[in-house]
């Protein structure tokens, strides 16, 4: 019988109350909006319209390099995208615990979930470089910014153990089916409900390393949550780069599935091709959602690499690829053919070229309002004309059978009605996000370009439309629009997922 790898956590989960108190009346409000066919989206102020958080984890804050901040855009049914309210949160923001310090990297990961069950979505901010105590021990922290009627306010800190780097990976879901949202970090699972002064109800350790020496990890795991086997409980899918039995840069990129249960997350299972027995190449990013509406979430793997890793099946394409593993009653179903897309797939714009990084970022959402999930694919290494690594984003349609290449569309900063101009090393598409921040039933396409006006960075948002966005009504903002001048920020390095 397979034994569980989860155990009572040895991590130090210390919770600090926010310095700004919230009144009881501020805690009442409507439940966060949720897309029927997609992941729950953030609604921090409870107005029924999705909000979005963009990371600038390498930003200089108060003179402290790589301290990091998060820029939150509050969605609106009445305001144009360019006029929506934006606020900046850092560890120097009044009410947020702690203080900005060099190399904290506040905002390295972001996830949104209603942790205390008050009807407002909360924002969880990962800060893996944060020290706990007097030494530089990289314990890492999670900072919970609590949702409220006026927007995010206050904060609670959850601290990691020495060298845990808590917050380097993060996702949220209901893994034990008790109706409360939980957090998974790759090292620890924190189960809700969360108290603002007491923290999670319980914690367990999580091993997203697939054995071996942790020093052989050459990329942090990337986590996504969803109900892959249709049992009503959220699972976690982890993409792991590991050098076990090989040099770190030759080690396999693995996909691990952690099934949910009434007791919480269970042992991770490494996905293998049912026919060959080889491990499935995990790539660099992952998204989870029900693409064919059969009640089981499917797994989208973003594999931007041009060469296969030793120990994995031979599936990569020049310039990168995206592969989809179907969900099934027993979990990820590797007995059925996996669907793959790349820039040489008929219907997908462009041509696969070495270093494009097509599939470096993937995100699911309903862009055209037809009730089916569409797929956004980031390509931060795409050359646009003579501008190398300017970047691009491709949208693939959802259909009754799942994602299709038919009618796919690619956007760059040179696309009609998209603000700006494609420039060298912009890395447009280094982060992608889909959320309905106008409340019209169609998700907007949010794009990060951390290399824009290097090293300022920037964020673009394209209005959702049918059959796909055209660029009309698009908006963009950088640090100056946030009142931060031209400070070093790398804004757009990530979004809440």
Coordinates of C-alpha atoms in Angstrom, one line a residue:
X1 CA 0.0 0.0 0.0
X2 CA 1.3 3.4 -0.9
X3 CA 2.2 5.4 2.2
X4 CA 1.4 9.1 2.5
X5 CA 4.2 11.6 2.3
X6 CA 2.2 14.2 4.3
X7 CA 3.0 14.5 7.9
X8 CA 2.7 16.9 10.8
X9 CA 4.6 20.0 9.6
X10 CA 7.9 21.0 11.2
X11 CA 7.6 24.4 9.6
X12 CA 7.2 27.4 11.9
X13 CA 3.8 28.9 11.1
X14 CA 3.8 32.1 13.1
X15 CA 0.9 34.5 12.6
X16 CA 1.0 38.2 13.2
X17 CA -2.1 40.3 13.6
X18 CA -2.4 43.3 11.2
X19 CA -1.5 46.7 12.6
X20 CA -4.7 48.1 11.1
X21 CA -7.8 46.8 12.8
X22 CA -11.0 46.0 10.8
X23 CA -14.4 46.8 12.2
X24 CA -17.1 44.0 12.3
X25 CA -19.2 45.9 9.8
X26 CA -16.4 46.0 7.3
X27 CA -16.4 42.2 7.2
X28 CA -19.9 41.8 5.8
X29 CA -20.3 41.7 2.0
X30 CA -21.3 39.6 -1.0
X31 CA -19.5 36.5 -2.1
X32 CA -16.7 36.7 -4.6
X33 CA -17.7 36.3 -8.2
X34 CA -16.9 32.9 -9.9
X35 CA -16.8 31.9 -13.5
X36 CA -18.9 28.7 -14.1
X37 CA -16.3 27.0 -16.2
X38 CA -13.1 28.5 -14.9
X39 CA -11.2 29.1 -11.7
X40 CA -12.5 31.4 -9.0
X41 CA -11.4 35.0 -9.8
X42 CA -10.5 37.6 -7.2
X43 CA -13.1 40.1 -6.0
X44 CA -11.3 41.9 -3.2
X45 CA -13.9 44.6 -2.6
X46 CA -17.0 42.4 -3.0
X47 CA -18.6 44.4 -5.8
X48 CA -19.2 41.4 -8.0
X49 CA -16.5 42.4 -10.6
X50 CA -13.2 40.6 -10.8
X51 CA -10.0 42.4 -9.6
X52 CA -6.4 41.7 -10.6
X53 CA -3.1 41.8 -8.8
X54 CA 0.2 42.3 -10.8
X55 CA 3.6 41.6 -9.3
X56 CA 6.7 43.6 -9.3
X57 CA 8.7 41.3 -7.0
X58 CA 12.1 42.7 -8.1
X59 CA 11.1 46.3 -7.5
X60 CA 13.1 48.8 -5.5
X61 CA 11.0 50.0 -2.6
X62 CA 12.1 52.7 -0.2
X63 CA 15.7 52.4 -1.6
X64 CA 15.7 48.6 -0.9
X65 CA 16.5 46.7 -4.1
X66 CA 14.4 43.7 -5.0
X67 CA 12.1 44.3 -2.0
X68 CA 9.0 44.0 -4.2
X69 CA 5.4 45.4 -4.5
X70 CA 2.0 44.4 -5.9
X71 CA -0.2 46.6 -8.0
X72 CA -3.9 45.8 -7.6
X73 CA -6.5 46.9 -10.2
X74 CA -10.1 47.1 -9.0
X75 CA -12.5 46.1 -11.7
X76 CA -15.5 48.2 -12.7
X77 CA -18.6 47.9 -14.8
X78 CA -18.6 51.7 -15.5
X79 CA -15.0 52.7 -15.8
X80 CA -12.9 52.2 -19.0
X81 CA -9.9 49.9 -18.5
X82 CA -7.5 52.8 -18.5
X83 CA -9.5 54.6 -15.8
X84 CA -9.9 51.7 -13.3
X85 CA -8.7 52.3 -9.8
X86 CA -5.1 51.0 -9.0
X87 CA -3.4 50.7 -5.7
X88 CA 0.1 49.7 -4.7
X89 CA 0.8 47.4 -1.7
X90 CA 4.3 46.7 -0.3
X91 CA 5.7 45.9 3.1
X92 CA 6.0 49.7 3.6
X93 CA 2.2 50.2 3.1
X94 CA 0.5 51.2 6.3
X95 CA -1.3 48.2 7.8
X96 CA 0.8 45.7 6.0
X97 CA 3.1 43.9 8.5
X98 CA 6.9 44.1 8.2
X99 CA 9.1 46.5 6.2
X100 CA 10.6 46.5 2.8
X101 CA 14.1 45.0 2.8
X102 CA 16.5 44.1 0.1
X103 CA 16.0 40.7 -1.6
X104 CA 12.6 40.1 0.1
X105 CA 11.0 39.7 -3.3
X106 CA 7.5 40.5 -2.0
X107 CA 5.1 39.3 -4.7
X108 CA 7.1 36.4 -6.1
X109 CA 3.9 34.4 -6.1
X110 CA 0.3 35.5 -5.7
X111 CA -3.0 33.7 -5.2
X112 CA -6.5 34.8 -4.4
X113 CA -8.9 33.0 -2.1
X114 CA -11.5 33.8 0.6
X115 CA -9.5 32.3 3.5
X116 CA -11.7 33.4 6.4
X117 CA -15.1 32.9 4.8
X118 CA -16.3 36.5 5.1
X119 CA -17.4 36.7 1.4
X120 CA -14.5 38.9 0.3
X121 CA -11.5 37.4 -1.6
X122 CA -8.2 37.8 0.1
X123 CA -4.8 38.2 -1.6
X124 CA -1.9 35.9 -0.5
X125 CA 1.5 37.3 -1.3
X126 CA 4.6 35.0 -1.3
X127 CA 7.9 36.5 -0.1
X128 CA 10.4 33.7 -0.2
X129 CA 13.4 35.9 0.4
X130 CA 12.1 37.2 3.8
X131 CA 14.2 36.3 6.8
X132 CA 12.6 35.2 10.0
X133 CA 14.5 36.2 13.1
X134 CA 17.8 38.0 13.2
X135 CA 19.6 36.0 10.6
X136 CA 19.4 35.9 6.8
X137 CA 17.8 32.4 6.8
X138 CA 15.4 32.8 3.8
X139 CA 12.6 31.2 5.7
X140 CA 10.1 33.1 3.6
X141 CA 6.6 34.3 4.5
X142 CA 3.1 34.5 3.2
X143 CA 1.3 37.8 3.7
X144 CA -2.5 37.7 3.6
X145 CA -4.0 41.0 2.6
X146 CA -7.7 40.8 3.7
X147 CA -10.5 41.7 1.4
X148 CA -13.0 44.3 2.5
X149 CA -15.7 46.6 1.1
X150 CA -13.2 49.3 0.4
X151 CA -10.6 46.9 -1.0
X152 CA -7.6 45.1 0.5
X153 CA -6.6 46.3 3.9
X154 CA -4.5 45.2 6.9
X155 CA -2.5 42.0 6.7
X156 CA -1.5 38.8 8.5
X157 CA 1.9 37.1 8.1
X158 CA 2.5 33.4 8.1
X159 CA 6.2 32.5 8.6
X160 CA 8.2 29.6 7.2
X161 CA 11.0 27.6 8.8
X162 CA 14.7 28.5 8.2
X163 CA 15.6 28.0 4.5
X164 CA 12.1 26.8 3.6
X165 CA 11.7 29.8 1.2
X166 CA 8.0 29.8 1.9
X167 CA 6.1 31.5 -0.9
X168 CA 8.3 30.4 -3.8
X169 CA 5.3 28.3 -5.0
X170 CA 1.7 28.9 -4.1
X171 CA -1.9 27.9 -5.0
X172 CA -5.3 27.7 -3.3
X173 CA -8.2 25.2 -3.4
X174 CA -10.5 23.2 -1.1
X175 CA -8.3 20.1 -0.8
X176 CA -10.3 18.3 2.0
X177 CA -13.8 19.2 0.9
X178 CA -14.9 21.0 4.1
X179 CA -16.0 24.2 2.2
X180 CA -13.0 26.2 3.4
X181 CA -10.1 27.3 1.1
X182 CA -6.7 25.9 1.8
X183 CA -3.2 26.9 0.7
X184 CA -0.5 24.7 -0.9
X185 CA 3.1 25.9 -1.1
X186 CA 5.0 22.8 -2.2
X187 CA 6.5 22.4 1.2
X188 CA 3.4 22.9 3.4
X189 CA -0.4 22.7 3.1
X190 CA -2.3 25.1 5.4
X191 CA -6.0 24.1 5.8
X192 CA -8.8 26.6 6.4
X193 CA -10.6 28.3 7.8
X194 CA -7.9 30.9 8.6
X195 CA -8.2 33.2 11.6
X196 CA -6.7 36.7 11.4
X197 CA -4.8 36.1 14.6
X198 CA -4.7 32.3 14.8
X199 CA -3.7 31.4 11.2
X200 CA -4.7 28.1 9.5
X201 CA -6.8 25.5 11.3
X202 CA -4.0 23.0 10.8
X203 CA -1.0 22.4 8.6
X204 CA 0.8 19.4 7.1
X205 CA 4.0 19.0 5.2
X206 CA 4.0 18.7 1.4
X207 CA 6.8 17.1 -0.7
X208 CA 6.8 18.6 -4.2
X209 CA 10.4 17.5 -4.8
X210 CA 9.8 13.9 -5.9
X211 CA 12.6 12.7 -3.6
X212 CA 16.3 13.4 -3.9
X213 CA 18.5 16.1 -2.5
X214 CA 16.6 19.5 -2.5
X215 CA 19.8 21.2 -3.7
X216 CA 19.2 19.4 -7.0
X217 CA 16.1 21.5 -7.6
X218 CA 17.0 23.8 -10.5
X219 CA 13.7 25.6 -10.8
X220 CA 11.1 26.0 -8.0
X221 CA 7.9 24.0 -8.5
X222 CA 4.9 25.7 -10.1
X223 CA 1.5 24.7 -8.7
X224 CA -2.1 24.8 -9.9
X225 CA -5.3 23.5 -8.3
X226 CA -8.4 21.9 -9.7
X227 CA -10.6 18.8 -9.5
X228 CA -8.9 16.5 -12.0
X229 CA -10.8 13.3 -11.1
X230 CA -14.2 14.9 -10.6
X231 CA -14.7 13.7 -7.0
X232 CA -15.7 17.2 -5.8
X233 CA -12.3 17.8 -4.1
X234 CA -9.6 20.1 -5.4
X235 CA -6.3 18.5 -6.3
X236 CA -2.9 20.1 -6.9
X237 CA -0.8 19.6 -10.0
X238 CA 2.9 20.5 -9.6
X239 CA 5.5 21.0 -12.4
X240 CA 8.9 20.2 -10.9
X241 CA 12.4 20.6 -12.4
X242 CA 14.6 18.1 -10.6
X243 CA 18.1 16.9 -11.1
X244 CA 17.7 13.6 -9.3
X245 CA 20.3 11.1 -10.6
X246 CA 21.5 13.6 -13.2
X247 CA 23.2 16.9 -13.3
X248 CA 20.7 19.6 -12.3
X249 CA 20.5 21.0 -15.9
X250 CA 19.9 17.6 -17.3
X251 CA 17.3 16.4 -14.8
X252 CA 13.8 15.7 -15.9
X253 CA 10.9 18.2 -15.7
X254 CA 8.2 16.2 -14.0
X255 CA 4.4 16.5 -13.5
X256 CA 3.1 15.5 -10.0
X257 CA -0.6 15.0 -9.2
X258 CA -1.6 15.4 -5.5
X259 CA -5.2 14.1 -5.2
X260 CA -7.5 15.7 -2.7
X261 CA -9.3 13.6 -0.1
X262 CA -11.5 14.2 3.0
X263 CA -8.2 14.1 5.0
X264 CA -6.5 16.6 2.7
X265 CA -3.9 16.3 -0.1
X266 CA -2.4 12.8 -0.5
X267 CA 0.8 11.5 -1.9
X268 CA 2.0 13.0 -5.2
X269 CA 2.0 10.7 -8.2
X270 CA 4.4 11.3 -11.1
X271 CA 2.6 11.2 -14.4
X272 CA 3.9 8.7 -17.0
X273 CA 2.8 7.9 -20.5
X274 CA 0.6 4.8 -20.2
X275 CA 2.0 3.3 -23.4
X276 CA 5.7 4.0 -23.0
X277 CA 6.1 4.3 -19.2
X278 CA 8.2 7.4 -19.7
X279 CA 7.6 10.4 -17.4
X280 CA 5.6 13.2 -19.1
X281 CA 7.6 16.4 -19.7
X282 CA 6.3 19.0 -17.3
X283 CA 7.8 22.1 -18.8
X284 CA 7.8 25.4 -16.9
X285 CA 4.1 26.4 -16.3
X286 CA 0.8 24.7 -15.7
X287 CA -2.9 25.6 -15.7
X288 CA -5.9 23.4 -14.6
X289 CA -9.5 23.7 -15.9
X290 CA -12.4 21.8 -17.4
X291 CA -11.8 22.3 -21.1
X292 CA -14.5 19.9 -22.4
X293 CA -17.0 20.4 -19.6
X294 CA -17.1 16.7 -18.6
X295 CA -16.9 17.6 -14.9
X296 CA -13.2 16.8 -14.6
X297 CA -10.4 19.4 -14.9
X298 CA -7.8 19.0 -17.6
X299 CA -4.1 19.8 -17.2
X300 CA -2.4 22.4 -19.6
X301 CA 1.4 22.1 -19.6
X302 CA 3.5 25.0 -20.9
X303 CA 6.8 23.7 -22.2
X304 CA 8.9 26.5 -23.7
X305 CA 12.1 24.5 -24.0
X306 CA 13.5 23.6 -27.4
X307 CA 15.1 20.4 -26.3
X308 CA 13.8 17.5 -24.3
X309 CA 15.1 16.6 -20.8
X310 CA 16.7 13.2 -20.3
X311 CA 14.2 10.8 -18.7
X312 CA 11.1 12.3 -20.4
X313 CA 9.2 11.4 -23.5
X314 CA 10.2 13.1 -26.7
X315 CA 7.5 15.7 -27.2
X316 CA 9.1 19.1 -27.4
X317 CA 9.0 21.4 -30.4
X318 CA 11.4 24.1 -31.5
X319 CA 10.3 27.3 -30.0
X320 CA 8.2 25.6 -27.3
X321 CA 4.8 23.8 -27.1
X322 CA 1.7 23.4 -25.0
X323 CA 0.4 19.9 -24.2
X324 CA -3.0 19.0 -22.6
X325 CA -3.5 15.9 -20.4
X326 CA -7.2 15.0 -20.0
X327 CA -8.8 14.6 -16.6
X328 CA -10.4 11.3 -15.9
X329 CA -12.3 9.4 -13.1
X330 CA -9.0 8.0 -11.8
X331 CA -7.1 11.3 -12.2
X332 CA -4.9 12.4 -15.2
X333 CA -5.7 10.1 -18.1
X334 CA -2.5 9.3 -19.9
X335 CA -4.1 6.4 -21.8
X336 CA -5.7 8.8 -24.3
X337 CA -3.6 10.8 -26.8
X338 CA -2.5 14.1 -25.4
X339 CA -3.2 17.2 -27.5
X340 CA -0.3 19.4 -28.4
X341 CA 0.0 22.8 -29.9
X342 CA 3.0 24.8 -31.1
X343 CA 3.6 27.6 -33.6
X344 CA 3.9 25.1 -36.4
X345 CA 0.4 23.8 -35.7
X346 CA -2.1 24.6 -38.4
X347 CA -4.1 27.6 -37.3
X348 CA -1.6 28.9 -34.8
X349 CA 0.0 32.2 -36.0
X350 CA 3.8 32.4 -36.4
X351 CA 6.6 29.9 -36.9
X352 CA 8.4 28.0 -34.2
X353 CA 11.9 29.5 -33.8
X354 CA 14.7 28.6 -31.3
X355 CA 14.3 30.7 -28.1
X356 CA 10.7 31.8 -28.6
X357 CA 9.6 30.4 -25.3
X358 CA 6.1 29.7 -26.7
X359 CA 4.3 28.2 -23.7
X360 CA 6.4 29.8 -21.1
X361 CA 3.2 31.0 -19.5
X362 CA -0.3 29.5 -19.7
X363 CA -3.7 30.7 -18.3
X364 CA -7.3 29.7 -18.8
X365 CA -10.4 31.9 -18.9
X366 CA -13.5 32.6 -21.0
X367 CA -12.6 35.5 -23.3
X368 CA -15.6 35.5 -25.6
X369 CA -18.3 34.7 -23.1
X370 CA -19.4 31.4 -24.6
X371 CA -19.1 29.5 -21.4
X372 CA -16.0 27.6 -22.5
X373 CA -12.5 28.1 -21.4
X374 CA -10.0 29.7 -23.8
X375 CA -6.2 29.5 -23.5
X376 CA -3.7 32.3 -23.3
X377 CA -0.1 31.4 -24.2
X378 CA 2.8 33.7 -23.4
X379 CA 5.8 33.9 -25.7
X380 CA 8.2 36.3 -24.0
X381 CA 11.2 35.3 -26.3
X382 CA 9.3 36.0 -29.6
X383 CA 11.1 38.4 -31.9
X384 CA 8.9 41.0 -33.4
X385 CA 10.5 42.4 -36.6
X386 CA 14.1 43.3 -35.7
X387 CA 13.2 43.5 -32.0
X388 CA 14.6 40.4 -30.4
X389 CA 12.7 39.0 -27.3
X390 CA 10.0 41.7 -27.7
X391 CA 7.4 39.0 -26.8
X392 CA 3.9 38.0 -27.8
X393 CA 0.7 36.3 -26.5
X394 CA -1.4 33.9 -28.4
X395 CA -5.1 33.2 -27.6
X396 CA -6.5 29.7 -28.5
X397 CA -10.3 29.2 -28.6
X398 CA -12.3 26.8 -26.4
X399 CA -14.7 24.4 -28.2
X400 CA -17.1 21.6 -27.2
X401 CA -14.1 19.2 -27.5
X402 CA -11.6 21.4 -25.8
X403 CA -9.0 23.9 -27.0
X404 CA -8.7 24.3 -30.7
X405 CA -6.2 26.1 -33.0
X406 CA -8.9 27.3 -35.3
X407 CA -9.2 31.1 -35.2
X408 CA -6.2 31.5 -32.9
X409 CA -4.8 35.1 -32.6
X410 CA -1.5 36.5 -31.6
X411 CA -0.9 40.0 -30.0
X412 CA 2.2 42.0 -29.7
X413 CA 2.8 45.7 -28.9
X414 CA 2.8 46.3 -32.6
X415 CA -0.8 44.9 -33.0
X416 CA -3.5 47.4 -34.0
X417 CA -4.9 49.4 -31.0
X418 CA -2.5 47.8 -28.6
X419 CA -0.5 50.6 -26.8
X420 CA 3.2 50.9 -27.2
X421 CA 5.8 49.6 -29.6
X422 CA 7.5 46.3 -29.6
X423 CA 11.1 46.8 -28.4
X424 CA 14.1 44.6 -27.7
X425 CA 13.9 42.6 -24.5
X426 CA 10.4 43.8 -23.5
X427 CA 9.4 40.2 -22.7
X428 CA 5.8 41.0 -23.5
X429 CA 3.9 37.8 -22.4
X430 CA 6.3 37.0 -19.5
X431 CA 3.0 36.7 -17.5
X432 CA -0.6 36.2 -18.6
X433 CA -3.9 36.4 -16.8
X434 CA -7.6 36.1 -17.8
X435 CA -10.2 37.8 -15.6
X436 CA -13.5 39.6 -16.2
X437 CA -12.6 43.0 -14.8
X438 CA -15.3 44.9 -16.7
X439 CA -18.2 42.7 -15.5
X440 CA -19.6 42.0 -19.0
X441 CA -19.1 38.2 -18.9
X442 CA -16.0 38.2 -21.0
X443 CA -12.5 37.9 -19.5
X444 CA -10.0 40.5 -20.2
X445 CA -6.5 39.5 -21.3
X446 CA -3.8 40.8 -18.9
X447 CA -0.2 40.7 -20.1
X448 CA 3.0 41.4 -18.2
X449 CA 6.1 42.9 -19.8
X450 CA 8.7 43.1 -17.0
X451 CA 11.4 44.2 -19.5
X452 CA 9.4 47.3 -20.8
X453 CA 11.4 50.5 -20.4
X454 CA 14.0 48.4 -18.7
X455 CA 14.0 48.0 -15.8
X456 CA 10.5 49.6 -15.1
X457 CA 8.2 47.0 -16.6
X458 CA 4.5 47.3 -17.5
X459 CA 1.1 45.7 -17.7
X460 CA -1.3 45.6 -20.6
X461 CA -5.0 44.7 -20.6
X462 CA -7.1 43.9 -23.7
X463 CA -10.8 43.9 -23.4
X464 CA -12.6 40.6 -23.8
X465 CA -14.7 40.2 -26.9
X466 CA -16.3 37.7 -29.3
X467 CA -14.8 35.9 -31.1
X468 CA -11.5 37.2 -29.7
X469 CA -10.2 40.6 -28.6
X470 CA -9.2 43.1 -31.3
X471 CA -7.1 45.5 -29.2
X472 CA -9.8 48.1 -29.2
X473 CA -10.2 49.7 -25.8
X474 CA -6.9 48.3 -24.6
X475 CA -5.0 50.0 -21.8
X476 CA -1.4 49.8 -20.4
X477 CA 0.3 51.2 -17.3
X478 CA 3.8 51.2 -15.8
X479 CA 5.3 52.5 -12.5
X480 CA 4.7 56.2 -13.4
X481 CA 1.0 55.6 -13.6
X482 CA 1.1 54.2 -10.1
X483 CA 2.9 57.3 -8.8
X484 CA 6.2 55.5 -8.6
X485 CA 8.1 57.5 -11.3
X486 CA 10.6 55.4 -13.4
X487 CA 11.8 53.3 -10.4
X488 CA 13.3 49.9 -11.1
X489 CA 10.3 47.6 -10.8
X490 CA 10.1 44.8 -13.4
X491 CA 6.3 45.3 -13.1
X492 CA 4.3 42.5 -14.8
X493 CA 6.5 39.6 -13.7
X494 CA 3.4 37.7 -12.5
X495 CA -0.4 37.9 -11.7
X496 CA -2.7 36.3 -9.1
X497 CA -3.8 32.8 -10.2

